[in-house]
Each structure stands twice: as structure tokens, then as C-alpha cells.
mmCIF file of C-alpha atoms in Angstrom:
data_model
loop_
_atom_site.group_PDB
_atom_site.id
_atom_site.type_symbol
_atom_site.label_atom_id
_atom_site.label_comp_id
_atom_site.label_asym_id
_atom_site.label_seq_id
_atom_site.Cartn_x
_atom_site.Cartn_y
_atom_site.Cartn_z
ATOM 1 C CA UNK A 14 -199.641 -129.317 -31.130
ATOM 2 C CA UNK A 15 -200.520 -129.464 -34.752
ATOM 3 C CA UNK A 16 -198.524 -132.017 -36.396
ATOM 4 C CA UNK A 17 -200.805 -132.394 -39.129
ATOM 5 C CA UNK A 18 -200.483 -128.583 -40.143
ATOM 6 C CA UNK A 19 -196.855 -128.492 -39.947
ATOM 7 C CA UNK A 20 -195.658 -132.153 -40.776
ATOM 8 C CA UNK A 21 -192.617 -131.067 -42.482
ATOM 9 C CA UNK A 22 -191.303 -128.922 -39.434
ATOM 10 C CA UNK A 23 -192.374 -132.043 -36.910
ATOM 11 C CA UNK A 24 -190.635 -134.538 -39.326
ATOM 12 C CA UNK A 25 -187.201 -132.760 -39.326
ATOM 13 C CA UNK A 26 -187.013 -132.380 -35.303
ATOM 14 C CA UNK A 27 -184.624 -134.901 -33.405
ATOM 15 C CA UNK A 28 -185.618 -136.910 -30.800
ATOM 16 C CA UNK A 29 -185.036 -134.082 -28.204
ATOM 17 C CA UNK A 30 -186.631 -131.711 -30.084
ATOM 18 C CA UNK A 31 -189.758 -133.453 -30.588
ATOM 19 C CA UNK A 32 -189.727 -133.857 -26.786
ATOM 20 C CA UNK A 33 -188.884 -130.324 -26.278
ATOM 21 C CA UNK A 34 -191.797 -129.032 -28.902
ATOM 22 C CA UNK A 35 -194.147 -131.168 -26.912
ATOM 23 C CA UNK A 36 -193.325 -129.496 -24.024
ATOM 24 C CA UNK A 37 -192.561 -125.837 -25.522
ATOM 25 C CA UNK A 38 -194.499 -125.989 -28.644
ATOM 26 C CA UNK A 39 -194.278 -122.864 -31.352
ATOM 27 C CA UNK A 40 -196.691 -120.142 -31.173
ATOM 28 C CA UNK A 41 -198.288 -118.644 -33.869
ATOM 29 C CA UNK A 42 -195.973 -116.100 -34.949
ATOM 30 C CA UNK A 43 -193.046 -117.933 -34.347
ATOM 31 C CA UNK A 44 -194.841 -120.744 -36.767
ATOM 32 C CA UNK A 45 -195.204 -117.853 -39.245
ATOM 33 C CA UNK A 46 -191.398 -116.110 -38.803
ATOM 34 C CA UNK A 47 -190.202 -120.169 -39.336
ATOM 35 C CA UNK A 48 -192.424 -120.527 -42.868
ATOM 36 C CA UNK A 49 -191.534 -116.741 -43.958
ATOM 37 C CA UNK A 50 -187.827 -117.103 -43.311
ATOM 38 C CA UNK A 51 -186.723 -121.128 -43.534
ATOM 39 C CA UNK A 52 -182.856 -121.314 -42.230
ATOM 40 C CA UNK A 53 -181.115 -121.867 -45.432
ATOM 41 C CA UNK A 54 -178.271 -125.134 -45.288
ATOM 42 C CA UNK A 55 -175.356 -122.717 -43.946
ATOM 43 C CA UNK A 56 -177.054 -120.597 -41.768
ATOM 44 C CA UNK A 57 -178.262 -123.995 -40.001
ATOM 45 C CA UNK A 58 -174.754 -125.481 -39.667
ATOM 46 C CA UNK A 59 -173.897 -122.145 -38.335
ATOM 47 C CA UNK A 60 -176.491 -122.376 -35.840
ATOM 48 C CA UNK A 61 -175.653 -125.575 -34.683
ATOM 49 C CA UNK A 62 -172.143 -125.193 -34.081
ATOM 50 C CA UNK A 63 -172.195 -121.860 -32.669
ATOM 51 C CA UNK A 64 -176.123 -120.981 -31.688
ATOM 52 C CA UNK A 65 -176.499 -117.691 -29.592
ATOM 53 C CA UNK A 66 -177.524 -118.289 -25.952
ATOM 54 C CA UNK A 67 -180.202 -115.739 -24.438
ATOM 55 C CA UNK A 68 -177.628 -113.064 -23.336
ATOM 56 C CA UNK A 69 -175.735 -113.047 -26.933
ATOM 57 C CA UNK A 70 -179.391 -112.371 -28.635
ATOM 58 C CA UNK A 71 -179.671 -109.439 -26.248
ATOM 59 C CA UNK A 72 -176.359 -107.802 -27.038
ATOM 60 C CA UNK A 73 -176.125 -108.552 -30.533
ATOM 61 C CA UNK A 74 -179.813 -106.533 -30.662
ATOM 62 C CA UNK A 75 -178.523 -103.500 -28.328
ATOM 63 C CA UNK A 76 -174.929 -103.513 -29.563
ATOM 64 C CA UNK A 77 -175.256 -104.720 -33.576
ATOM 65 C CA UNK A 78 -171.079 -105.741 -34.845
ATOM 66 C CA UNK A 79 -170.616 -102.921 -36.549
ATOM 67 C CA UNK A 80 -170.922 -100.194 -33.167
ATOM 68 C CA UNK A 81 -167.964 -99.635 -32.425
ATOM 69 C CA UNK A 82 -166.641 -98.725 -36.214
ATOM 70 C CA UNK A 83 -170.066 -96.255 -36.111
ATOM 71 C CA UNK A 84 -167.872 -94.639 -32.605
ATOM 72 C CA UNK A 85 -164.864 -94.913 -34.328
ATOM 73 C CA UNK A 86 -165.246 -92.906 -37.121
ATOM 74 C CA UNK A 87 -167.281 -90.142 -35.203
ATOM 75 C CA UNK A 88 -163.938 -89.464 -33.578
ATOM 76 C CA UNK A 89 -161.570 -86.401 -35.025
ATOM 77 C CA UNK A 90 -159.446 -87.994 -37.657
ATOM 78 C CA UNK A 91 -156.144 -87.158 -38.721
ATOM 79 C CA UNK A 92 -155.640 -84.302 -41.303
ATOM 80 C CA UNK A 93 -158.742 -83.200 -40.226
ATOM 81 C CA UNK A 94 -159.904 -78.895 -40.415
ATOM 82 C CA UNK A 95 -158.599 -78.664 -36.927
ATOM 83 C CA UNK A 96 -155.003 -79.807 -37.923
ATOM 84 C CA UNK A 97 -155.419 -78.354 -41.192
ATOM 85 C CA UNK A 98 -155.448 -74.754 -39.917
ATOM 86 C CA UNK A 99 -151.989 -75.417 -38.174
ATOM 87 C CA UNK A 100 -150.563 -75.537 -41.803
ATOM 88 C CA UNK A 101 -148.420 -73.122 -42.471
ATOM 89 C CA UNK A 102 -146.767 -72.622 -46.566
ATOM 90 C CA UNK A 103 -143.390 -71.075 -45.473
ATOM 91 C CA UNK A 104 -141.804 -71.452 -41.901
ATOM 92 C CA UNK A 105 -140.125 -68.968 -39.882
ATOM 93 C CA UNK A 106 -136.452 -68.758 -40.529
ATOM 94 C CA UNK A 107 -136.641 -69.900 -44.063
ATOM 95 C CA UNK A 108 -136.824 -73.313 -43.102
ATOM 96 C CA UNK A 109 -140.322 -75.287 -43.531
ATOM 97 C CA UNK A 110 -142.210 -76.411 -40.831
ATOM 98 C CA UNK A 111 -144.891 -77.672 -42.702
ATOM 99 C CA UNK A 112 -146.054 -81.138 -44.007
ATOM 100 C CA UNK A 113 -143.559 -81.222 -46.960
ATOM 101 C CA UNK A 114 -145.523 -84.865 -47.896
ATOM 102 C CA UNK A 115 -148.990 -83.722 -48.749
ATOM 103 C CA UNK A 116 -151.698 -86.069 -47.492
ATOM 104 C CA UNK A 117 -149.165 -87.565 -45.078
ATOM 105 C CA UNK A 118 -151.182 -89.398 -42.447
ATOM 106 C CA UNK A 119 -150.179 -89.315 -39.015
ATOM 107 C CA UNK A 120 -151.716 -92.596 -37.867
ATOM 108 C CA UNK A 121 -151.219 -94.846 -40.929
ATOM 109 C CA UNK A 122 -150.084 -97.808 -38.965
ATOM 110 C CA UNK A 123 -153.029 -100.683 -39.292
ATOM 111 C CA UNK A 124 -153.340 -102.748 -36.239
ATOM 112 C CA UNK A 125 -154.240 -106.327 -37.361
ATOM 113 C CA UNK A 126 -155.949 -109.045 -35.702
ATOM 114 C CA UNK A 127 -156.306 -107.104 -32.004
ATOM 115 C CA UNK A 128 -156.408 -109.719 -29.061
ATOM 116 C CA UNK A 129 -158.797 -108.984 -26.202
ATOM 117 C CA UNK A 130 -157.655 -106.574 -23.397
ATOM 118 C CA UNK A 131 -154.396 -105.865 -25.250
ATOM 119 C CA UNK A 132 -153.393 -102.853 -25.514
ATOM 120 C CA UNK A 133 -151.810 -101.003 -28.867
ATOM 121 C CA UNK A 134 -149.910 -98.102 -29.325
ATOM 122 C CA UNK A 135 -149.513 -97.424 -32.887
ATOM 123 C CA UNK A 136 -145.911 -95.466 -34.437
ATOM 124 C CA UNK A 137 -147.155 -92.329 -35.370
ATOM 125 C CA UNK A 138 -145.606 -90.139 -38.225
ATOM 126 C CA UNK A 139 -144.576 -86.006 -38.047
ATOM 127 C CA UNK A 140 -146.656 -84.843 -40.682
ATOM 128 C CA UNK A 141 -146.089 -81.497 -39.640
ATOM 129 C CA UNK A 142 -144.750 -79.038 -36.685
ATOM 130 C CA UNK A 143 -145.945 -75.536 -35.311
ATOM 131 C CA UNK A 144 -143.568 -72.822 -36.524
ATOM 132 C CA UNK A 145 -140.816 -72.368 -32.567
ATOM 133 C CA UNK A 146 -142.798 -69.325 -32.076
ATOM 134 C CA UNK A 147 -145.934 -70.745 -31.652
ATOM 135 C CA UNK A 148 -144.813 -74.176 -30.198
ATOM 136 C CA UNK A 149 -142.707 -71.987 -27.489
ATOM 137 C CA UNK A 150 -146.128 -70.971 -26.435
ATOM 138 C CA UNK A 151 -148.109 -73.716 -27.150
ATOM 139 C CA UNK A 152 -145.440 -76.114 -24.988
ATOM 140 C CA UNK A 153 -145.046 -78.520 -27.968
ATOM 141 C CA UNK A 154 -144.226 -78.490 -31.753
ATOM 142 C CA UNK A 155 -146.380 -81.433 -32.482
ATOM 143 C CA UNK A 156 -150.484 -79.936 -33.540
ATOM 144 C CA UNK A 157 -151.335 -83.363 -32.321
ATOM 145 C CA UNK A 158 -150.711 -82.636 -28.529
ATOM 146 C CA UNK A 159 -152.787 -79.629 -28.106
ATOM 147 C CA UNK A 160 -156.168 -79.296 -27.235
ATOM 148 C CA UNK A 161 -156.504 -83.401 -27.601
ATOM 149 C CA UNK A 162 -159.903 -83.106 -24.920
ATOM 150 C CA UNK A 163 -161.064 -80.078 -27.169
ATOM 151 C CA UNK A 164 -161.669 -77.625 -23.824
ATOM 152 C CA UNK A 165 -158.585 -75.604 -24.242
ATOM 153 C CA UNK A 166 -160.384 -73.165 -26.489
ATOM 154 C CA UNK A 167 -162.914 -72.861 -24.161
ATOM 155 C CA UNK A 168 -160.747 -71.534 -21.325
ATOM 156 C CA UNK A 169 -158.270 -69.884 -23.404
ATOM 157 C CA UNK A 170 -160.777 -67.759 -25.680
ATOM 158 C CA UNK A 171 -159.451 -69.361 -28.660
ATOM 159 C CA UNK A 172 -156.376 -68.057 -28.438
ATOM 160 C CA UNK A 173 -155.611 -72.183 -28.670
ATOM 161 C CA UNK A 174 -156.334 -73.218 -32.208
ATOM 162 C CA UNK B 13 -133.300 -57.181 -33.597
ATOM 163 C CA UNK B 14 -133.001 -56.020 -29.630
ATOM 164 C CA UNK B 15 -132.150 -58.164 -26.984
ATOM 165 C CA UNK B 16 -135.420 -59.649 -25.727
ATOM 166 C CA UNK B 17 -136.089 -60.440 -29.402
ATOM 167 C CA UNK B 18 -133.062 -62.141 -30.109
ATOM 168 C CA UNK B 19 -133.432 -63.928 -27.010
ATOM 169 C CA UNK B 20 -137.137 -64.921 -27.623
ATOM 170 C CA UNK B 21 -136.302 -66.444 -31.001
ATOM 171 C CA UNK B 22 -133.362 -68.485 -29.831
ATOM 172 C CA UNK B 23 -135.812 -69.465 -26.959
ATOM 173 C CA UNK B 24 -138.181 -70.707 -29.731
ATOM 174 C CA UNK B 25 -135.498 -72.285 -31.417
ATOM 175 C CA UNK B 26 -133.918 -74.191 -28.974
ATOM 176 C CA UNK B 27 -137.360 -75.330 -27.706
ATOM 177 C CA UNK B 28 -138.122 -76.690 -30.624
ATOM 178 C CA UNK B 29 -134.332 -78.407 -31.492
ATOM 179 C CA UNK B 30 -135.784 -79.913 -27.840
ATOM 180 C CA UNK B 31 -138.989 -81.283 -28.817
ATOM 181 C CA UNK B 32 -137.717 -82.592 -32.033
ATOM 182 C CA UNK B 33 -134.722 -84.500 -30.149
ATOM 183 C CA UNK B 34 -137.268 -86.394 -28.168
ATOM 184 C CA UNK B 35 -139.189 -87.067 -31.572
ATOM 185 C CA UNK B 36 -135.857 -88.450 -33.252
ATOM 186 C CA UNK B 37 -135.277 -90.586 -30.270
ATOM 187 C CA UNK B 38 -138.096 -93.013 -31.058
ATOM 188 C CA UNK B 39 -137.911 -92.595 -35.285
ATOM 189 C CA UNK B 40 -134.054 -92.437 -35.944
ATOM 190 C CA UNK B 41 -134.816 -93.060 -39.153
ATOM 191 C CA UNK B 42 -137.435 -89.832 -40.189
ATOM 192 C CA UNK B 43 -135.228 -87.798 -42.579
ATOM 193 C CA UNK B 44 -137.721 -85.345 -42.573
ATOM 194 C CA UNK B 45 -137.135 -84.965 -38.887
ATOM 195 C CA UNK B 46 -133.552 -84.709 -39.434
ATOM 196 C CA UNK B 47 -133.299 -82.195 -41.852
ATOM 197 C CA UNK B 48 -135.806 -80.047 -39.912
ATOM 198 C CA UNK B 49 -133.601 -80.260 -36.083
ATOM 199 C CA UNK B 50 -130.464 -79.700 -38.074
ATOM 200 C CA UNK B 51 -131.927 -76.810 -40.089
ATOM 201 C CA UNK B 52 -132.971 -75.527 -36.573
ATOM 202 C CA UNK B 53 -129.721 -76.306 -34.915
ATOM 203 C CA UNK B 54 -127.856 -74.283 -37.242
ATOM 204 C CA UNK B 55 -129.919 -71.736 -37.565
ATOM 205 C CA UNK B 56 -130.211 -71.260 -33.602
ATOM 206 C CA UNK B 57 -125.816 -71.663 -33.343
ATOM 207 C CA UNK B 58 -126.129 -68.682 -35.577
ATOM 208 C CA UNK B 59 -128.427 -66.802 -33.532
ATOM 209 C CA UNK B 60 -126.647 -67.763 -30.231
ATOM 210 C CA UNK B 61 -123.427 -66.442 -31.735
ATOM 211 C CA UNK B 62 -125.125 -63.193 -32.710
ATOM 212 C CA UNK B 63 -127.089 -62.474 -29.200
ATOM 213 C CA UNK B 64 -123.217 -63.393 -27.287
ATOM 214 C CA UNK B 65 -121.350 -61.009 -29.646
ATOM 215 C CA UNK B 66 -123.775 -58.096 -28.630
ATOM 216 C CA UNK B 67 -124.958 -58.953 -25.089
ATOM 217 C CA UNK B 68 -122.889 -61.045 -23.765
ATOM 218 C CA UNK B 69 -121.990 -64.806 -22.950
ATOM 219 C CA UNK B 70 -125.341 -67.719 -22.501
ATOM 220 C CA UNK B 71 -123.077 -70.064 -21.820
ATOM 221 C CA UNK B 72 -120.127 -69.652 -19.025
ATOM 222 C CA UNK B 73 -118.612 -72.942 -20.160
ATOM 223 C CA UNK B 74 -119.141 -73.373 -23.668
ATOM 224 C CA UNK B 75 -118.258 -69.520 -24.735
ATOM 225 C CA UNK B 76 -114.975 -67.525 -25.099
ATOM 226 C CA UNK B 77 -115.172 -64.335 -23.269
ATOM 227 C CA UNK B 78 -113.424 -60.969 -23.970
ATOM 228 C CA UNK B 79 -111.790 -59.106 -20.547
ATOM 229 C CA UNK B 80 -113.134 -58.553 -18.350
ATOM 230 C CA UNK B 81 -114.711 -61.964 -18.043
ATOM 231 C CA UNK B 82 -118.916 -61.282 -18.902
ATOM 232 C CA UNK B 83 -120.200 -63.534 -17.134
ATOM 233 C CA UNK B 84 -120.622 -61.567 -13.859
ATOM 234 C CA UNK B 85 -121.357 -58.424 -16.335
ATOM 235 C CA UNK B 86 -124.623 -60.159 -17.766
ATOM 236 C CA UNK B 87 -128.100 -60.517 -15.845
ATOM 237 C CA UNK B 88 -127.983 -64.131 -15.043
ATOM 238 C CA UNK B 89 -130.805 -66.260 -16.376
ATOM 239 C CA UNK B 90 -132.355 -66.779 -12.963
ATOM 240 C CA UNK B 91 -132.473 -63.240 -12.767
ATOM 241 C CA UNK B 92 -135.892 -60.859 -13.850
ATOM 242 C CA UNK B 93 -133.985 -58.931 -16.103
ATOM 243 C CA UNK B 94 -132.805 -61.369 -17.765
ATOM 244 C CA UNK B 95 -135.932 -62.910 -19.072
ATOM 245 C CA UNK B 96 -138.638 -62.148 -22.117
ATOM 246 C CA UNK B 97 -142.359 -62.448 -21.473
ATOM 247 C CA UNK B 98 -144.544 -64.223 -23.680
ATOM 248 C CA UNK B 99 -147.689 -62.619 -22.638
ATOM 249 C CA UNK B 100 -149.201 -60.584 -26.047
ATOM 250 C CA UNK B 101 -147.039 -62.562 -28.111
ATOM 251 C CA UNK B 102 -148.445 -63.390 -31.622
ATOM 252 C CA UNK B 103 -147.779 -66.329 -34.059
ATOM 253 C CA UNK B 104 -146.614 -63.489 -36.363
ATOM 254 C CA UNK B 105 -143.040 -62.799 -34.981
ATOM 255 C CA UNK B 106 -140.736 -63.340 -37.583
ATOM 256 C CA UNK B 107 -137.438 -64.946 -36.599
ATOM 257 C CA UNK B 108 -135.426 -64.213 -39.924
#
């Protein structure tokens, strides 16, 4: 240990710590990660009151916070080409099946503050219908319920969007 | 219109006055909804009149009949005859 060479590091340590850098002491690069990139005042309060254990280090370097937003949006959103196609200007029968609110959203609902291993269903909105020809076939008017895995077309030869 | 048209569009219709009655059960208060099953309600009454004028009765219970009594003069749902096929059908149909 090198107390002369890094008296200002060995001068802030507590009690423990000094025991514990006696033991454990810093090597070199973790001397030089320390100098580059000092904990400012916040981040150290932060650390002390809630310091990552071993495990959250881990996770937090294999799963960063902002994973599961990355998934999230990879996923088909609504209004998307595939529901787009559905749309259809003028209905059979004279009467319109189509989104009659333009840029209607079908999952607007926001689901604040989620609690762990709760599940939430949000109300969904009819932003638009197949025309009763198509959803006679189809077994539903709502675009939303068919081909929600994506291998109907597949097995169907497109004949399903 | 022949029969297994008139038939197939009523079909449509009432499958989709279905399908939107579920909807409406869970958002009463969607006028779009609303306006869109009653729109279809009306417009399949009118084609379920039409198809029982020509063809005969749907309905034993909910239709007046001429004499003889249709009822036994009509294929009966259940039966082959009765029934449309959807196979070849296109998104093109045109139900007024």
C-alpha cells in the first residue's frame, strides 16, 4: 500500500475502509479509473444509500434500464402498414366502416406507475372495422384480431392480409 | 340479387351487428360504435325483409307467413341447400 502516493484517497477512507484497503488494497487500474473519474457529491450519497451488490453490477451490464423500451418499440405498433391496408374510403352498404377519426389510436390508454407481477389490460378503442364481407370470412370485424402471431399469411398464401 | 347472394350479405351483416354487440358491451359509451351497429341493423332488417318476401320466412317465430304456412316450404337452415359457400369469395362483393 502506497499511502504516500495517494494520501488524499487514504485520508477520506473510514475506519473500516482503511482496514478493508489494507486487506484488499486498489490495483493499478482501479487507482487510475478512481483519479480519471472522482465520484462527484451526489453520485456518492447515491452510492451509499443504495450501492449495487455484485449481482446488480452484472445485470445492469447485460440488461442496461432502457432494454425493455429497445423490445418494446420493435413490436408492431398500432396504425401501423399492416392495419393501414385494412382501410377502406367507402364501406359496403353505404355505410362507413372505416376509421372516421383519422390518426385514432387503438391503444392510447397510458399505464402509469406498473407494480411488479401485475398484470394490465389496457381499454382499447375501434379505430376501424373490416367491411361484413370480409369480417364474415375473416371470423371478426376488428383488423386487430387477425393474424396477431403473423403466421396466418404463411399458411393461408396471403389470402390473410 | 339471387338467393345465395341475398343470403350471404345478410350473413355478413348480421355477423357483424354480432361482433359489434360484443364490442358495445364493454364501451357503452363509443358513439361511433353505435351509429355503425345501428346503421348495420337497419340496413340488415331491410335485407331480411327483402330475402322473406322472395324466398320465404328466416324466422318461424318472428315472421308473418302467407298460406300455406312457408316454413315447411323452405330448405331449413340445417339443411345443404339451404346454405352459401364462402369458398372463392372476394372482399369485392358489393352488398348495396
Amino acid at each position: 500500500m502506497n499511502q504516500d502516493k495517494y494520501p488524499g484517497i487514504y485520508a477520506a477512507m473510514g475506519e473500516m475502509e482503511k482496514r478493508r484497503y489494507e486487506r484488499f488494497p486498489m490495483g493499478e487500474m482501479e487507482k487510475r479509473r478512481y483519479e480519471n473519474f472522482p465520484m462527484n457529491e451526489m453520485e456518492m450519497r447515491r452510492f451509499e444509500n443504495n450501492p449495487m451488490n455484485e449481482m446488480e453490477m452484472r445485470r445492469h451490464e447485460r440488461l442496461p434500464l432502457d432494454e425493455m423500451d429497445v423490445r418494446r418499440r420493435k413490436r408492431v405498433p398500432a396504425g401501423s402498414e399492416m392495419r393501414r391496408r385494412e382501410y377502406n374510403p367507402m364501406g359496403e352498404a353505404g355505410i362507413r366502416y372505416e376509421n372516421t377519426n383519422i390518426g385514432c389510436i387503438d391503444r392510447e390508454q397510458v399505464i402509469e406507475d406498473p407494480r411488479l407481477a401485475h398484470a394490465y389490460v389496457p381499454i382499447q378503442k375501434l379505430c376501424s372495422t373490416f367491411t361484413p364481407m370480409t369480417a364474415l370470412r375473416k371470423g371478426t370485424i376488428f383488423p386487430g384480431l387477425v393474424n396477431v402471431y403473423g403466421w396466418e399469411s404463411k399458411q393461408f398464401g396471403g389470402e390473410y392480409l | 340479387m339471387n338467393r345465395d347472394e341475398l343470403l350471404r350479405k345478410l350473413s355478413a351483416l348480421d355477423f357483424y351487428a354480432i361482433d359489434l354487440h360484443l364490442y358495445l358491451n364493454t364501451h357503452p359509451d363509443d358513439r361511433d360504435a353505435l351509429s355503425k351497429y345501428n346503421a348495420v341493423v337497419a340496413e340488415a332488417q331491410e335485407l331480411r325483409r327483402e330475402y322473406e318476401s322472395m324466398y320465404g320466412l328466416l324466422n318461424a317465430y318472428t315472421t308473418a307467413s302467407k298460406y300455406p304456412w312457408q316454413w315447411i316450404e323452405n330448405p331449413w337452415p340445417w339443411q345443404y341447400q339451404f346454405n352459401f359457400t364462402l369458398a372463392g369469395d372476394d372482399d369485392n362483393v358489393v352488398v348495396r
